[in-house]
Each structure stands twice: as structure tokens, then as C-alpha cells.
CSV table of C-alpha atoms and ligand atoms in Angstrom, one decimal:
chain,number,residue,atom,x,y,z
A,8,UNK,CA,0.0,0.0,0.0
A,9,UNK,CA,1.2,3.5,-0.9
A,10,UNK,CA,-0.2,6.4,1.2
A,11,UNK,CA,0.0,10.1,0.8
A,12,UNK,CA,-0.4,12.1,4.0
A,13,UNK,CA,-1.5,15.6,3.2
A,14,UNK,CA,-0.2,18.4,5.5
A,15,UNK,CA,3.1,19.4,7.1
A,16,UNK,CA,2.9,19.7,10.9
A,17,UNK,CA,3.5,17.5,13.9
A,18,UNK,CA,0.2,15.6,13.4
A,19,UNK,CA,1.2,14.7,9.9
A,20,UNK,CA,4.7,13.6,11.0
A,21,UNK,CA,3.0,11.3,13.6
A,22,UNK,CA,0.7,9.9,10.9
A,23,UNK,CA,3.7,9.2,8.6
A,24,UNK,CA,5.6,7.6,11.5
A,25,UNK,CA,2.6,5.3,12.4
A,26,UNK,CA,1.5,4.3,8.9
A,27,UNK,CA,5.1,3.7,7.6
A,28,UNK,CA,5.2,0.6,9.8
A,29,UNK,CA,3.0,-1.2,7.2
A,30,UNK,CA,2.9,1.1,4.1
A,31,UNK,CA,5.2,3.2,1.8
A,32,UNK,CA,4.6,6.8,2.7
A,33,UNK,CA,4.6,10.1,0.9
A,34,UNK,CA,3.9,13.5,2.6
A,35,UNK,CA,2.7,16.7,0.9
A,36,UNK,CA,4.4,19.1,1.7
A,37,UNK,CA,5.8,17.3,4.8
A,38,UNK,CA,8.6,18.8,6.8
A,39,UNK,CA,12.3,17.9,7.6
A,40,UNK,CA,11.0,15.3,10.1
A,41,UNK,CA,8.7,13.4,7.8
A,42,UNK,CA,11.6,12.7,5.5
A,43,UNK,CA,12.7,9.9,7.9
A,44,UNK,CA,9.6,7.9,7.2
A,45,UNK,CA,8.1,9.3,3.9
A,46,UNK,CA,9.1,10.9,0.6
A,47,UNK,CA,8.2,14.6,0.8
A,48,UNK,CA,6.3,16.1,-2.2
A,49,UNK,CA,6.5,19.9,-2.4
A,50,UNK,CA,2.8,20.6,-3.0
A,51,UNK,CA,0.4,23.1,-1.5
A,52,UNK,CA,-2.4,21.4,0.5
A,53,UNK,CA,-4.9,23.7,-1.3
A,54,UNK,CA,-3.8,22.5,-4.7
A,55,UNK,CA,-6.1,19.5,-5.1
A,56,UNK,CA,-5.3,19.0,-8.8
A,57,UNK,CA,-1.5,18.9,-8.1
A,58,UNK,CA,-2.2,16.4,-5.3
A,59,UNK,CA,-4.3,14.2,-7.7
A,60,UNK,CA,-1.5,14.4,-10.4
A,61,UNK,CA,1.2,13.5,-7.9
A,62,UNK,CA,-0.9,10.5,-6.6
A,63,UNK,CA,-1.3,9.2,-10.1
A,64,UNK,CA,2.4,9.7,-11.1
A,65,UNK,CA,3.6,7.9,-7.9
A,66,UNK,CA,0.9,5.2,-8.0
A,67,UNK,CA,-0.4,6.1,-4.6
A,68,UNK,CA,-3.4,4.2,-3.4
A,69,UNK,CA,-4.8,6.3,-0.5
A,70,UNK,CA,-4.6,9.9,0.7
A,71,UNK,CA,-4.9,10.6,4.4
A,72,UNK,CA,-5.8,14.3,5.0
A,73,UNK,CA,-4.3,15.9,8.1
A,74,UNK,CA,-5.6,19.4,8.5
A,75,UNK,CA,-9.1,20.8,8.5
A,76,UNK,CA,-8.6,23.5,5.9
A,77,UNK,CA,-8.3,21.2,2.8
A,78,UNK,CA,-11.2,19.0,4.3
A,79,UNK,CA,-13.5,22.0,4.6
A,80,UNK,CA,-12.4,23.0,1.0
A,81,UNK,CA,-13.6,19.7,-0.3
A,82,UNK,CA,-10.4,17.8,-1.1
A,83,UNK,CA,-12.0,14.4,-0.3
A,84,UNK,CA,-15.0,15.2,-2.6
A,85,UNK,CA,-12.5,16.2,-5.3
A,86,UNK,CA,-10.3,13.1,-5.0
A,87,UNK,CA,-13.4,10.8,-4.8
A,88,UNK,CA,-14.8,12.2,-8.0
A,89,UNK,CA,-11.4,11.4,-9.6
A,90,UNK,CA,-11.7,7.8,-8.3
A,91,UNK,CA,-9.0,8.3,-5.6
A,92,UNK,CA,-9.8,7.0,-2.0
A,93,UNK,CA,-9.1,9.7,0.6
A,94,UNK,CA,-9.5,9.3,4.4
A,95,UNK,CA,-11.5,12.2,5.8
A,96,UNK,CA,-15.0,13.6,5.6
A,97,UNK,CA,-16.5,15.4,2.6
A,98,UNK,CA,-16.9,19.2,2.8
A,99,UNK,CA,-20.5,18.8,3.8
A,100,UNK,CA,-19.7,16.5,6.7
A,101,UNK,CA,-16.6,18.6,7.7
A,102,UNK,CA,-19.0,21.4,8.5
A,103,UNK,CA,-19.1,19.8,11.9
A,104,UNK,CA,-15.9,21.6,12.5
A,105,UNK,CA,-16.0,24.5,9.9
A,106,UNK,CA,-19.3,25.8,11.2
A,107,UNK,CA,-19.9,25.8,15.0
A,108,UNK,CA,-23.4,27.0,14.2
A,109,UNK,CA,-24.0,23.9,12.1
A,110,UNK,CA,-22.5,21.6,14.8
A,111,UNK,CA,-24.7,23.2,17.5
A,112,UNK,CA,-27.9,22.8,15.5
A,113,UNK,CA,-26.9,19.2,14.6
A,114,UNK,CA,-26.4,18.3,18.2
A,115,UNK,CA,-29.7,19.9,19.1
A,116,UNK,CA,-31.5,17.7,16.5
A,117,UNK,CA,-29.6,14.6,17.6
A,118,UNK,CA,-30.1,15.2,21.4
A,119,UNK,CA,-26.3,15.2,22.0
A,120,UNK,CA,-25.3,16.8,25.4
A,121,UNK,CA,-23.7,20.2,24.8
A,122,UNK,CA,-23.9,23.6,26.4
A,123,UNK,CA,-27.1,25.6,25.7
A,124,UNK,CA,-26.3,28.2,23.0
A,125,UNK,CA,-27.7,30.6,20.5
A,126,UNK,CA,-26.2,31.7,17.1
A,127,UNK,CA,-26.3,35.3,15.9
A,128,UNK,CA,-25.6,37.1,12.6
A,129,UNK,CA,-26.8,40.4,14.1
A,130,UNK,CA,-24.6,42.2,16.6
A,131,UNK,CA,-27.4,44.1,18.4
A,132,UNK,CA,-29.3,40.8,18.9
A,133,UNK,CA,-26.2,39.1,20.2
A,134,UNK,CA,-25.5,41.9,22.7
A,135,UNK,CA,-29.1,41.9,23.9
A,136,UNK,CA,-28.9,38.1,24.5
A,137,UNK,CA,-25.6,38.4,26.3
A,138,UNK,CA,-27.1,41.1,28.5
A,139,UNK,CA,-29.6,38.5,29.9
A,140,UNK,CA,-27.2,35.6,30.1
A,141,UNK,CA,-25.7,34.2,33.3
A,142,UNK,CA,-21.9,34.6,33.9
A,143,UNK,CA,-19.5,33.2,33.0
A,144,UNK,CA,-20.2,32.6,29.3
A,145,UNK,CA,-18.4,31.6,26.1
A,146,UNK,CA,-18.4,33.5,22.8
A,147,UNK,CA,-17.2,31.8,19.7
A,148,UNK,CA,-16.6,32.7,16.1
A,149,UNK,CA,-18.5,30.1,14.1
A,150,UNK,CA,-16.0,29.5,11.3
A,151,UNK,CA,-12.4,28.1,11.3
A,152,UNK,CA,-10.1,30.2,13.4
A,153,UNK,CA,-7.1,28.0,14.0
A,154,UNK,CA,-8.3,27.1,17.5
A,155,UNK,CA,-8.3,30.7,18.6
A,156,UNK,CA,-12.0,31.6,18.0
A,157,UNK,CA,-13.4,30.7,21.4
A,158,UNK,CA,-13.3,33.3,24.2
A,159,UNK,CA,-14.2,32.2,27.8
A,160,UNK,CA,-15.6,35.4,29.5
A,161,UNK,CA,-16.1,35.8,33.2
A,162,UNK,CA,-18.4,38.8,32.7
A,163,UNK,CA,-21.2,39.9,30.4
A,164,UNK,CA,-19.1,43.1,29.5
A,165,UNK,CA,-16.2,40.9,28.5
A,166,UNK,CA,-18.5,38.8,26.4
A,167,UNK,CA,-20.0,41.9,24.7
A,168,UNK,CA,-16.5,43.1,23.8
A,169,UNK,CA,-15.5,39.7,22.4
A,170,UNK,CA,-18.7,39.6,20.3
A,171,UNK,CA,-18.1,43.2,19.0
A,172,UNK,CA,-14.5,42.2,18.0
A,173,UNK,CA,-15.7,39.1,16.1
A,174,UNK,CA,-18.4,41.0,14.2
A,175,UNK,CA,-15.8,43.7,13.4
A,176,UNK,CA,-13.7,41.0,11.6
A,177,UNK,CA,-11.1,39.9,14.2
A,178,UNK,CA,-11.4,36.3,12.8
A,179,UNK,CA,-12.3,37.4,9.3
A,180,UNK,CA,-15.3,35.7,7.8
A,181,UNK,CA,-15.2,33.1,10.6
A,182,UNK,CA,-16.8,35.7,12.9
A,183,UNK,CA,-19.8,36.6,10.6
A,184,UNK,CA,-21.8,34.2,12.7
A,185,UNK,CA,-21.2,34.2,16.5
A,186,UNK,CA,-22.2,31.5,18.9
A,187,UNK,CA,-22.9,32.4,22.6
A,188,UNK,CA,-23.0,29.5,24.9
A,189,UNK,CA,-23.1,28.6,28.6
A,190,UNK,CA,-19.9,27.8,30.4
A,191,UNK,CA,-19.3,24.1,31.3
A,192,UNK,CA,-17.5,23.0,34.4
A,193,UNK,CA,-15.3,20.0,34.4
A,194,UNK,CA,-12.2,18.4,32.9
A,195,UNK,CA,-11.5,18.2,29.2
A,196,UNK,CA,-10.7,15.1,27.1
A,197,UNK,CA,-10.2,14.5,23.4
A,198,UNK,CA,-11.8,11.4,21.9
A,199,UNK,CA,-10.9,10.3,18.3
A,200,UNK,CA,-13.3,7.8,16.6
A,201,UNK,CA,-12.5,6.4,13.2
A,202,UNK,CA,-15.7,5.6,11.3
A,203,UNK,CA,-17.2,4.7,8.0
A,204,UNK,CA,-20.4,6.5,9.1
A,205,UNK,CA,-21.9,3.4,10.7
A,206,UNK,CA,-19.2,1.4,12.5
A,207,UNK,CA,-16.9,3.1,15.0
A,208,UNK,CA,-13.5,2.4,16.6
A,209,UNK,CA,-12.2,4.7,19.3
A,210,UNK,CA,-8.5,5.5,19.8
A,211,UNK,CA,-7.1,5.9,23.3
A,212,UNK,CA,-8.4,9.1,25.0
A,213,UNK,CA,-6.0,12.1,25.3
A,214,UNK,CA,-5.8,15.5,26.9
A,215,UNK,CA,-4.4,18.6,25.3
A,216,UNK,CA,-2.9,21.6,27.3
A,217,UNK,CA,-4.1,24.8,25.5
A,218,UNK,CA,-2.6,27.4,27.8
A,219,UNK,CA,0.9,28.7,27.1
A,220,UNK,CA,2.3,28.5,30.7
A,221,UNK,CA,2.6,26.0,33.5
A,222,UNK,CA,-0.4,25.6,35.8
A,223,UNK,CA,-2.7,26.4,32.8
A,224,UNK,CA,-1.8,30.1,32.9
A,225,UNK,CA,-1.2,32.5,30.0
A,226,UNK,CA,-3.0,32.8,26.6
A,227,UNK,CA,-4.6,30.0,24.7
A,228,UNK,CA,-2.4,28.3,22.0
A,229,UNK,CA,-2.9,25.6,19.4
A,230,UNK,CA,-1.7,23.2,22.2
A,231,UNK,CA,1.5,23.1,24.3
A,232,UNK,CA,1.5,19.3,25.0
A,233,UNK,CA,-0.7,16.3,25.5
A,234,UNK,CA,-0.8,12.9,27.1
A,235,UNK,CA,-2.6,9.6,26.6
A,236,UNK,CA,-4.4,7.6,28.0
A,237,UNK,CA,-6.5,9.6,30.5
A,238,UNK,CA,-7.4,7.5,33.5
A,239,UNK,CA,-10.8,9.1,34.2
A,240,UNK,CA,-11.9,8.4,30.6
A,241,UNK,CA,-12.5,4.8,31.6
A,242,UNK,CA,-14.4,2.2,29.7
A,243,UNK,CA,-17.7,3.3,31.2
A,244,UNK,CA,-17.2,6.9,30.1
A,245,UNK,CA,-16.1,5.8,26.6
A,246,UNK,CA,-19.3,3.7,26.4
A,247,UNK,CA,-21.4,6.8,27.3
A,248,UNK,CA,-19.5,8.8,24.7
A,249,UNK,CA,-20.2,6.2,22.1
A,250,UNK,CA,-23.9,5.9,22.8
A,251,UNK,CA,-24.7,9.6,23.7
A,252,UNK,CA,-22.3,11.5,21.4
A,253,UNK,CA,-20.6,9.6,18.5
A,254,UNK,CA,-23.6,7.3,17.6
A,255,UNK,CA,-26.3,10.0,17.5
A,256,UNK,CA,-24.0,12.5,15.7
A,257,UNK,CA,-23.2,10.1,12.9
A,258,UNK,CA,-26.8,9.1,12.5
A,259,UNK,CA,-28.0,12.7,12.3
A,260,UNK,CA,-25.3,13.6,9.8
A,261,UNK,CA,-26.4,10.7,7.6
A,262,UNK,CA,-30.0,11.8,8.1
A,263,UNK,CA,-29.2,15.3,6.9
A,264,UNK,CA,-27.5,13.9,3.8
A,265,UNK,CA,-23.9,14.3,4.9
A,266,UNK,CA,-22.7,10.8,6.0
A,267,UNK,CA,-19.4,11.0,7.8
A,268,UNK,CA,-16.2,9.0,7.0
A,269,UNK,CA,-12.9,9.6,8.6
A,270,UNK,CA,-11.9,10.5,12.1
A,271,UNK,CA,-14.4,12.3,14.3
A,272,UNK,CA,-12.8,14.3,17.1
A,273,UNK,CA,-15.1,15.0,20.0
A,274,UNK,CA,-13.7,17.6,22.4
A,275,UNK,CA,-15.5,16.9,25.6
A,276,UNK,CA,-16.0,18.5,29.0
A,277,UNK,CA,-16.6,15.8,31.6
A,278,UNK,CA,-18.6,17.2,34.5
A,279,UNK,CA,-17.7,16.3,38.1
A,280,UNK,CA,-20.6,13.7,38.0
A,281,UNK,CA,-19.0,12.0,35.0
A,282,UNK,CA,-21.4,13.3,32.3
A,283,UNK,CA,-19.6,14.2,29.0
A,284,UNK,CA,-20.7,17.4,27.3
A,285,UNK,CA,-19.5,18.3,23.8
A,286,UNK,CA,-17.4,21.5,23.7
A,287,UNK,CA,-16.5,21.1,20.0
A,288,UNK,CA,-16.2,18.6,17.1
A,289,UNK,CA,-13.2,18.5,14.8
A,290,UNK,CA,-13.1,16.7,11.5
A,291,UNK,CA,-9.5,15.4,11.8
A,292,UNK,CA,-7.0,14.1,14.3
A,293,UNK,CA,-6.0,16.6,17.0
A,294,UNK,CA,-2.6,18.3,17.1
A,295,UNK,CA,-0.6,17.7,19.4
A,296,UNK,CA,-2.9,14.8,20.6
A,297,UNK,CA,-2.0,12.6,17.5
A,298,UNK,CA,1.6,12.8,18.7
A,299,UNK,CA,0.7,10.8,21.8
A,300,UNK,CA,-2.2,8.7,20.7
A,301,UNK,CA,-0.6,7.2,17.5
A,302,UNK,CA,2.6,6.1,19.3
A,303,UNK,CA,0.7,3.9,21.8
A,304,UNK,CA,-1.6,2.2,19.2
A,305,UNK,CA,-0.7,-1.5,18.9
A,306,UNK,CA,-2.6,-2.5,15.8
A,307,UNK,CA,-2.1,-1.7,12.1
A,308,UNK,CA,-4.1,1.5,11.2
A,309,UNK,CA,-3.4,1.2,7.5
A,310,UNK,CA,-5.9,-1.5,7.0
A,311,UNK,CA,-8.6,0.4,8.9
A,312,UNK,CA,-8.0,3.7,7.1
A,313,UNK,CA,-7.9,2.0,3.7
A,314,UNK,CA,-11.2,0.2,4.2
A,315,UNK,CA,-13.0,3.3,5.5
A,316,UNK,CA,-11.8,5.5,2.7
A,317,UNK,CA,-12.2,3.0,-0.1
A,318,UNK,CA,-15.7,1.9,1.0
A,319,UNK,CA,-14.6,-1.8,1.2
A,320,UNK,CA,-16.4,-3.8,3.8
A,321,UNK,CA,-15.3,-2.7,7.3
A,322,UNK,CA,-17.0,-4.4,10.2
A,323,UNK,CA,-14.7,-4.3,13.2
A,324,UNK,CA,-15.4,-6.8,15.9
A,325,UNK,CA,-14.4,-4.3,18.6
A,326,UNK,CA,-15.2,-0.6,19.1
A,327,UNK,CA,-11.8,0.2,20.6
A,328,UNK,CA,-8.4,0.3,18.9
A,329,UNK,CA,-5.8,-1.7,20.9
A,330,UNK,CA,-3.2,0.4,22.7
A,331,UNK,CA,-0.8,-0.1,25.5
A,332,UNK,CA,1.4,2.0,27.8
A,333,UNK,CA,1.4,5.8,27.8
A,334,UNK,CA,2.8,8.8,25.9
A,335,UNK,CA,3.4,12.4,26.8
A,336,UNK,CA,4.4,15.1,24.3
A,337,UNK,CA,6.0,18.5,25.2
A,338,UNK,CA,5.7,21.1,22.5
A,339,UNK,CA,8.8,23.2,21.9
A,340,UNK,CA,7.5,26.6,20.7
A,341,UNK,CA,9.3,29.6,19.2
A,342,UNK,CA,10.0,32.8,21.2
A,343,UNK,CA,7.0,35.1,20.9
A,344,UNK,CA,4.5,32.2,20.4
A,345,UNK,CA,1.5,32.4,20.0
A,346,UNK,CA,1.2,36.1,19.2
A,347,UNK,CA,4.3,36.7,17.2
A,348,UNK,CA,6.6,33.7,16.8
A,349,UNK,CA,10.2,34.5,15.8
A,350,UNK,CA,11.5,32.4,12.9
A,351,UNK,CA,15.0,31.6,11.9
A,352,UNK,CA,16.8,30.3,15.0
A,353,UNK,CA,19.1,27.4,14.4
A,354,UNK,CA,18.0,24.1,16.1
A,355,UNK,CA,20.4,21.5,17.7
A,356,UNK,CA,19.1,18.0,18.1
A,357,UNK,CA,21.1,15.4,20.0
A,358,UNK,CA,22.7,12.7,17.9
A,359,UNK,CA,22.0,10.1,20.6
A,360,UNK,CA,18.4,10.7,21.2
A,361,UNK,CA,17.2,9.5,24.7
A,362,UNK,CA,15.6,6.1,24.7
A,363,UNK,CA,11.8,5.7,24.4
A,364,UNK,CA,11.4,9.1,22.7
A,365,UNK,CA,10.3,10.3,19.3
A,366,UNK,CA,10.9,13.9,18.1
A,367,UNK,CA,8.1,15.0,15.8
A,368,UNK,CA,8.7,18.0,13.7
A,369,UNK,CA,6.1,20.8,13.2
A,370,UNK,CA,7.5,24.3,12.3
A,371,UNK,CA,11.1,23.3,11.1
A,372,UNK,CA,12.8,23.9,7.8
A,373,UNK,CA,16.3,23.1,6.4
A,374,UNK,CA,18.1,26.1,5.0
A,375,UNK,CA,20.5,26.0,2.0
A,376,UNK,CA,23.4,24.9,4.2
A,377,UNK,CA,21.3,22.0,5.6
A,378,UNK,CA,20.9,23.7,9.0
A,379,UNK,CA,17.6,23.0,10.7
A,380,UNK,CA,15.8,26.2,11.6
A,381,UNK,CA,12.6,27.4,13.3
A,382,UNK,CA,9.9,28.1,10.7
A,383,UNK,CA,6.7,28.2,12.7
A,384,UNK,CA,5.1,28.8,16.2
A,385,UNK,CA,5.1,25.2,17.3
A,386,UNK,CA,8.5,23.9,16.3
A,387,UNK,CA,8.9,20.4,17.6
A,388,UNK,CA,7.0,17.9,19.7
A,389,UNK,CA,9.1,15.9,22.2
A,390,UNK,CA,7.2,12.6,22.7
A,391,UNK,CA,8.2,10.3,25.5
A,392,UNK,CA,6.8,6.7,25.8
A,393,UNK,CA,6.6,4.5,28.9
A,394,UNK,CA,4.5,2.1,30.9
A,395,UNK,CA,2.7,5.0,32.6
A,396,UNK,CA,2.2,8.7,32.2
A,397,UNK,CA,4.9,9.6,34.9
A,398,UNK,CA,7.6,7.6,33.1
A,399,UNK,CA,6.5,8.9,29.7
A,400,UNK,CA,6.7,12.4,31.1
A,401,UNK,CA,10.2,11.9,32.3
A,402,UNK,CA,11.3,10.7,28.8
A,403,UNK,CA,9.5,13.6,27.2
A,404,UNK,CA,11.2,16.1,29.5
A,405,UNK,CA,14.7,14.6,28.8
A,406,UNK,CA,14.2,14.9,25.1
A,407,UNK,CA,12.7,18.5,25.4
A,408,UNK,CA,15.8,19.5,27.4
A,409,UNK,CA,18.2,17.9,25.0
A,410,UNK,CA,16.9,19.9,21.9
A,411,UNK,CA,17.9,23.5,21.8
A,412,UNK,CA,17.2,26.7,19.9
A,413,UNK,CA,17.3,30.3,20.9
A,414,UNK,CA,14.1,31.4,22.7
A,415,UNK,CA,12.7,27.9,23.2
A,416,UNK,CA,9.4,28.0,25.0
A,417,UNK,CA,7.9,25.0,26.7
A,418,UNK,CA,5.7,23.8,29.6
A,419,UNK,CA,7.3,21.5,32.2
A,420,UNK,CA,4.0,20.2,33.7
A,421,UNK,CA,2.3,18.3,30.9
A,422,UNK,CA,0.0,15.6,32.4
A,423,UNK,CA,-0.1,17.3,35.8
A,424,UNK,CA,-3.7,16.5,36.4
A,425,UNK,CA,-3.1,12.8,35.7
A,426,UNK,CA,-0.1,12.7,37.9
A,427,UNK,CA,-1.9,14.4,40.7
A,428,UNK,CA,-4.7,11.8,40.4
A,429,UNK,CA,-2.2,8.9,40.4
A,430,UNK,CA,-0.5,10.4,43.5
A,431,UNK,CA,-3.9,10.8,45.3
A,432,UNK,CA,-5.1,7.3,44.6
B,503,AMP,P1,-13.3,25.5,21.1
B,503,AMP,O1,-12.5,26.3,20.0
B,503,AMP,O2,-14.7,25.4,21.0
B,503,AMP,O3,-12.6,24.1,21.2
B,503,AMP,O4,-12.9,26.1,22.5
B,503,AMP,C1,-11.5,26.3,22.9
B,503,AMP,C2,-11.4,26.0,24.4
B,503,AMP,O5,-12.2,26.9,25.1
B,503,AMP,C3,-11.9,24.7,24.8
B,503,AMP,O6,-10.9,23.7,24.7
B,503,AMP,C4,-12.2,24.9,26.3
B,503,AMP,O7,-11.1,24.9,27.1
B,503,AMP,C5,-12.8,26.3,26.2
B,503,AMP,N1,-14.3,26.3,26.1
B,503,AMP,C6,-15.0,26.3,24.9
B,503,AMP,N2,-16.3,26.2,25.1
B,503,AMP,C7,-16.5,26.1,26.5
B,503,AMP,C8,-17.6,26.0,27.3
B,503,AMP,N3,-18.9,26.0,26.8
B,503,AMP,N4,-17.4,25.9,28.6
B,503,AMP,C9,-16.1,25.9,29.2
B,503,AMP,N5,-15.0,26.0,28.4
B,503,AMP,C10,-15.2,26.1,27.1
B,504,LIG,N1,-5.5,20.1,20.0
B,504,LIG,C1,-6.6,20.8,19.5
B,504,LIG,C2,-6.9,20.6,18.1
B,504,LIG,O1,-6.3,19.8,17.4
B,504,LIG,O2,-7.9,21.2,17.6
């Protein structure tokens, strides 16, 4: 099997690393890290035609789409019309991520537990509604905003300012529609379910760390680290997620004429009583969660992804993907991230990488002299693997410390909730 992974970040490096165990990999455009397990093809993810041409020229059987932007732009529809299997949802089904307004209305129709909300296209109506809403509350740009379009507001005044900024274009067209919703208490967990629209297999649960600084302080980012598995997301909780969230959502998408294939990412808030509430859906693997979930999967994903994308019969006997051990990833970000990341610093990577670690590349580039340099906000993901989260964290920290570049920013407390729980029990 020959597979093209579309994208060039840490998630796509993790996909290449995982799928190359059983397939020949290509990555478009990839990054200096994906070269270890794939052949990089210098293509834009938005150039669907060039991707089709390269797949034909290289006799590639399957495309696996990493990021949401090409999915929302219809890359899977385009390749399918050309007779090329691609793993990921159609543009219509990807609206579950690209329109929060659509996702909220879908969940209401399907009876999926989520925060009460209303959607507005008119600023005066939004402000009037906020004026009567209990505090705290959450204001969200409906469209794609690179994970930055949700503002948790402790006061109605703050929520009004956030809504005014969104209507004024802070997130471009993504803020033309604004969702106002109730604040949910609890702990977050990310669940990835691969699906053909009917059957489902869930990958091990993971937890992202969105804030820039230790102790969950500082601004929201694309994610500063993650760990998997998450002990409180036990079998009973996953059963509830399957029956109350994933199942009804897939059925309602099919009912509305947009059947879903690919990976459905449910971002959940689990209340203190153990009830999962949907915070958001994404139409792809999480980043940096993929960098911890994929390394602990024990079974061959290639076969599953191929069957789902090609429409071959897929009737898994289990609803869980087999996994063992634990992984923690520490994101190494550039100075100035997330507001204004500085690019260009030279990166040193140890030649004798610590045991039980994988260094996934995200924002790196090789210059003309073959020096590895910083080229994006999130630069590298230092993944550690071990029998439990504590051991995996130690491995991740060792690797994160051994890699160096000027201005390196990182958190040293990834997995702190899990470790506190393990210590308390
Ligand atoms: P989203 O872009 O919808 O994933 O939101 C980004 C982050 O904002 C989430 O990961 C949560 O930490 C927080 N958030 C979003 N919606 C809510 C909510 N209704 N209640 C509490 N926190 C929320
Ligand atoms: N880690 C959050 C996301 O991938 O959207």
C-alpha cells in the first residue's frame, strides 16, 4: 500500500511515522522530520489538482488528510470524484468543524449533550442576549479560526467586547456568525473515533494543554502538550461517549444527507458527576494529541483507514483500537508564540536521542546549508513513551531539554492532572 499524508505539521509527522510501519509513505508538503519515514512532495495542501496528479504519477493508493482547511475546502470530494480514495470527511460533513453554528444545530437535533447556546448574525441581537445571560459565558466565532476563535468570558461586559470584535472582523469571515454558549464546568478530554459512518473504533483518550504556561496560565495556544491515555476516561465513560455522542451524531449527519467517513474528534468537558458534554467537534486528528495517541496504538491502522476510505467492507469486531502504555508530548515553541513567533533560529538535536522518545517536527525547515531552523510557532514535539504517564513524562522532558534553539518556550507540567490523580489514589 502507498499512502500520501496531506499536511506538514506535527500531526502529519506522527501519521507518517505510524503508517510507515505497514505502508510506503509520501507526505505533501511534509517537513524535515517526515523525511525519515516518507518521501516529501513539495505541494500546497490547497492545490487539489496537483495532489491528484502526484498521486497518479507515484501510483499512490490512498490519501490521508491531516488538517481541517483542505477538508473544509472539499479535497475528499474532489479526489473521490477522480476515483481516488481519501481518508477524511466530505466538505458537507466537515461542517461539523468548519461551522460551529452547524455543529450546535446538529447536536440539538440529535439530542447530544452540549452547552445551551444561540447563534447570531446580528450584533445588536447578540449583545441583547448576552445582557440577559448568566456569567461566565463563552463567545465563539462560528468558522475556522485555528483554535483561537473561542473566548471564555467571566463577565457579560467581556462577552460583549468579544462579540463586537468578532463582528468587526477579528477572525475574518469566521466571525460573521457568532455562537454564545453557557460555560461548562469539568475536565476536558479528546476522543478520536475512526468511522465509516456506521461502525466506529475509538482510539485511546488524550488530553491537550491549551494554555501557554505551567499551571494552565497564559494565553490559549494551538496546544502546548498532550498525554494519553487519560485514566478518568475509563471504559464506562467511553461507552457513554459512544452511545450519547458519537452514535447519534453520525446518525444525524447521515439523516441530513452528509454521511461521515474519517476520524471524528469529540472535544468533551466531563462534569464532576461524569457526564460528558461536547465542547466542539473537529473533522480530523488533534494536534498535538496525535503525537501521543498514535505512538501507543498496537494495531495496524493502515488497513482500517484504507477500508474506511475505499468503501470496502469494514465491520470491526471491537469498538476500541488496541493500545498499551502511555505517551506524553511536550511542545517546543518559538520565542513570541502564540502572538508573534520569531522564525529563523538554528536548532540543535542530540545525535544520541534519549531512549523511548520520538521527536516529531512541526515548524522546522532546512536552509541552503542544511541547517535546521525554526519556521513556525510550534516547532517540535518531544514525545516520551513509557508504561505509565509519569515515566513517559520523564522521557518527554529529557528529550525536550536535549533539543535546543534560541528562545525555546515549553511547559514542564504536561499531564499534571493525571499525575496528581495517580498520586492521590
Ligand atoms: P473550542 O474552540 O470550541 O474548542 O474552544 C476552545 C477552548 O475553550 C476549549 O478547549 C475549552 O477549554 C474552552 N471552552 C470552549 N467552550 C467552552 C464551554 N462551553 N465551557 C467551558 N469552556 C469552554
Ligand atoms: N489540539 C486541539 C486541536 O487539534 O484542535
